[in-house]
XYZ file of C-alpha atoms in Angstrom:
218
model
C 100.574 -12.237 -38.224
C 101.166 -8.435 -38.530
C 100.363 -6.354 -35.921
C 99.470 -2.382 -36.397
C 101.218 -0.153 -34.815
C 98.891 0.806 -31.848
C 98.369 -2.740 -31.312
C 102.503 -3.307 -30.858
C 102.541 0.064 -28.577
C 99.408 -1.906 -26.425
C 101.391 -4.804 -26.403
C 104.500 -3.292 -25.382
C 102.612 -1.168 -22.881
C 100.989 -4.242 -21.162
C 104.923 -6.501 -21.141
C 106.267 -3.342 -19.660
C 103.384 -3.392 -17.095
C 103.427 -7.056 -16.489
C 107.243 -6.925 -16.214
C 106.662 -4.785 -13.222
C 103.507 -6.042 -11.799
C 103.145 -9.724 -12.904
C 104.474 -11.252 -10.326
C 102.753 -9.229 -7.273
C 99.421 -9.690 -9.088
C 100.438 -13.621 -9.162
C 100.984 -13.817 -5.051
C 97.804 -11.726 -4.475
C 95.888 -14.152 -6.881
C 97.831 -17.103 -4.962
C 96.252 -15.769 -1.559
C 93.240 -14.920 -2.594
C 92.526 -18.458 -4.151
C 94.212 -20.423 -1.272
C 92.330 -17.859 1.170
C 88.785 -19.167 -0.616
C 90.030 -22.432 -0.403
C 90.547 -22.473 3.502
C 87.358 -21.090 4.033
C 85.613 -23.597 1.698
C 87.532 -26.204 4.057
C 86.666 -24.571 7.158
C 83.184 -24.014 6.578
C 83.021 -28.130 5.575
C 84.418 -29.019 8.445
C 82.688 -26.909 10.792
C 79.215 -28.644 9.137
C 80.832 -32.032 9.396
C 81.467 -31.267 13.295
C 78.091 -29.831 13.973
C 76.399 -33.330 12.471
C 79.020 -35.245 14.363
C 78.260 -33.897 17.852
C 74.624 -33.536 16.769
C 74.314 -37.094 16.786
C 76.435 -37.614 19.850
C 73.688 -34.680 21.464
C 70.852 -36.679 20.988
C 72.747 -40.154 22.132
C 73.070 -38.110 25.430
C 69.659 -36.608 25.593
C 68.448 -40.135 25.631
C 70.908 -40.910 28.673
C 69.734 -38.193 30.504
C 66.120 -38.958 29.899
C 66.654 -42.558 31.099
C 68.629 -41.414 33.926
C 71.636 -42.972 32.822
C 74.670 -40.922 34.706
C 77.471 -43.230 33.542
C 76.652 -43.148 30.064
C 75.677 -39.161 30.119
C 78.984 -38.594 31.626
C 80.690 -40.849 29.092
C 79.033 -38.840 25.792
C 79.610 -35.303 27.456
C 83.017 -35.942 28.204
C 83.323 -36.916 24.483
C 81.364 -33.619 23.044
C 83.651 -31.789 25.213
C 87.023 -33.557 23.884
C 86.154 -33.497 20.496
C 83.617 -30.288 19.702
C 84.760 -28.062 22.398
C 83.742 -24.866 19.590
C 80.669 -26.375 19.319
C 77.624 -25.184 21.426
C 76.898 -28.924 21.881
C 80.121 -28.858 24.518
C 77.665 -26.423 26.796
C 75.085 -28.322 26.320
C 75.803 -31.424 26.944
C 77.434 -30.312 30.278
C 74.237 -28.883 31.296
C 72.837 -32.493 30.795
C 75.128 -34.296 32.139
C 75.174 -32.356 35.102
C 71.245 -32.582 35.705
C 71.656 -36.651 35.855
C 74.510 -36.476 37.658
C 72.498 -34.317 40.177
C 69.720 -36.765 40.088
C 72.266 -39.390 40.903
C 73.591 -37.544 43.660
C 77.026 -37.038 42.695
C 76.757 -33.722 43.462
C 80.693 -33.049 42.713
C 80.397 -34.502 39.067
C 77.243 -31.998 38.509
C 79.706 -28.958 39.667
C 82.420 -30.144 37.689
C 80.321 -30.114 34.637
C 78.627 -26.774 35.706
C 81.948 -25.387 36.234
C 83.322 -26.001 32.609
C 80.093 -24.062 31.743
C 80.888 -21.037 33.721
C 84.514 -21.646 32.193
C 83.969 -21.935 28.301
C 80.364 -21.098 27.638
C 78.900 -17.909 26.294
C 77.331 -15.306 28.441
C 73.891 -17.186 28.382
C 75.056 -20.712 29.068
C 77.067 -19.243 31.838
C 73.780 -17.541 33.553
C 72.203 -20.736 33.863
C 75.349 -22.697 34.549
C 76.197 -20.117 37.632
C 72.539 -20.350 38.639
C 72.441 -23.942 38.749
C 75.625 -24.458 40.342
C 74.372 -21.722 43.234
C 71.129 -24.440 43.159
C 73.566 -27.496 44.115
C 75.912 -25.203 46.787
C 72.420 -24.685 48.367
C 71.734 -28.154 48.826
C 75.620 -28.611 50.375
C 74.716 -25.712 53.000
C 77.948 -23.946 50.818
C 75.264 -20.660 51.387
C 78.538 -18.089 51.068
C 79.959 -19.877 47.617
C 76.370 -19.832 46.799
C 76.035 -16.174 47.411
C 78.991 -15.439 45.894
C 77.941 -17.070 42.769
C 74.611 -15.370 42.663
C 76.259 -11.669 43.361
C 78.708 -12.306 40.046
C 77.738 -11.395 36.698
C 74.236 -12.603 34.720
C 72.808 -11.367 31.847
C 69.920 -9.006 32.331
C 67.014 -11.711 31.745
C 67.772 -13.784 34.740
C 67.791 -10.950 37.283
C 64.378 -12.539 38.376
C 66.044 -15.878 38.650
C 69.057 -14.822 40.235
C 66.839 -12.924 43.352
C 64.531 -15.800 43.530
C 67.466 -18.172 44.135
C 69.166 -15.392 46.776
C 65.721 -16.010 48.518
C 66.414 -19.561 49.146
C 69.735 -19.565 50.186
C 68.834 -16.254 52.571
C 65.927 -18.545 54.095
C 68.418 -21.204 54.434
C 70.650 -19.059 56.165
C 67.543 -17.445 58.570
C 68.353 -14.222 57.488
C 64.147 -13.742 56.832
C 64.221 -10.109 55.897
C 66.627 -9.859 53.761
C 64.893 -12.927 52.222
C 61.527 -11.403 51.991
C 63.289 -8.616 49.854
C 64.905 -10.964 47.581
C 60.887 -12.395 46.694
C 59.847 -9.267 46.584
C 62.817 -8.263 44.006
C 62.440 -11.395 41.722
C 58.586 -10.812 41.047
C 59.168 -7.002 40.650
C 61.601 -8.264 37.797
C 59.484 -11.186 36.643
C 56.307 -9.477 35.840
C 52.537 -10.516 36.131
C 52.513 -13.276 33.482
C 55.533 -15.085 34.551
C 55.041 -18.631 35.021
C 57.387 -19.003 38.342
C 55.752 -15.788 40.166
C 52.920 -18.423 41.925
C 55.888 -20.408 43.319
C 57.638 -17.239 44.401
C 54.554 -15.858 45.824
C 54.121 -18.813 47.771
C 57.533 -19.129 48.682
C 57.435 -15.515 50.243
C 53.615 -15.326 52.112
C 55.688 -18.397 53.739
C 57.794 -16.383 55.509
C 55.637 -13.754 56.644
C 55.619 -11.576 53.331
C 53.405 -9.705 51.284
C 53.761 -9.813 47.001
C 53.080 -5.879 46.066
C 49.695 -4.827 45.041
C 50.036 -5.508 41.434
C 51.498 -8.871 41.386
C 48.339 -9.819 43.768
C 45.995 -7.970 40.896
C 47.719 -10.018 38.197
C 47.524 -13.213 39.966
């Protein structure tokens, strides 16, 4: 078949192009399609992880709720192992420490809070380190405690974090400064928070007085 002659000049035009373009337009067509690839791969997997560990979630839940510490230990350690990317691994540590609190095994329940503090985000690591100052309380550990409670937390826990200095300050009879630390944690909490009553309690106790408005509210 005949061509015209502005047809052969396009034709020429686009071999002479081609001849000097083909084959980068080939590699950046390679990428791109094995780029798309991996991420349809990636994205799979990542789903077929979150069901995984999903299932192995609620296999622990059920441990924890029956107070089973060997077999909460046993699924955590396995979240861990196998979905450590997964927000399941925090969670489940949080679980398993609680039974293994209950249980008192009081160094599993740090071990597990501690890979919290390690590998979780900056929310799973607020309540981890909160916790964990919870269980060095209860060990008379009052200066790891402290130290704990003095290190980094995300705004929203500042009322935790000075309610939980006023324990381990009571512990350590250091009253005042304890009083302060009430006094702190319902400044931060607010009227309608549902720990201020325990807080309020915790600091008429010891000889305190809530502020005016937290009385009002209550």
């Amino acid at each position: 078949m005949a061509y015209d002659l502005e047809e052969q000049e396009q034709i020429a035009s686009f071999k002479a192009f081609w001849s000097k373009y083909g084959n980068l337009i080939t590699w950046v067509l390679i990428i791109a399609l094995g780029s798309f690839a991996a991420y349809n791969f990636w994205n799979q997997h990542v789903r077929k992880q979150s069901v995984e560990a999903s299932a192995l979630y609620d296999e622990l839940t059920d441990a924890v709720t029956a107070n089973d510490n060997a077999k909460a230990q046993r699924i955590a350690s396995d979240i861990q192992d196998k979905f450590k990317r997964t927000a399941y691994a925090q969670m489940s540590a949080l679980g398993a420490a609680k039974t293994a609190f209950e249980a008192n095994d009081l160094k599993t329940a740090k071990t597990q809070l501690q890979y919290v503090i390690d590998n979780g985000d900056d929310e799973y690591q607020s309540v981890a380190k909160l916790r964990l100052a919870g269980v060095l309380l209860d060990e008379k550990n009052y200066d790891g405690a402290m130290k704990l409670l003095d290190g980094k937390f995300l705004p929203q826990f500042a009322a935790e974090v000075q309610d939980r200095k006023g324990d381990v300050l009571v512990a350590q009879n250091k009253i005042a400064d304890a009083r302060n630390a009430y006094v702190a944690a319902l400044a931060a909490m607010g009227p309608k928070h549902p720990g201020s009553q325990l807080v309020r309690i915790k600091l008429e106790a010891i000889g305190g007085s809530a502020p005016a408005e937290t009385k009002a509210a209550a």
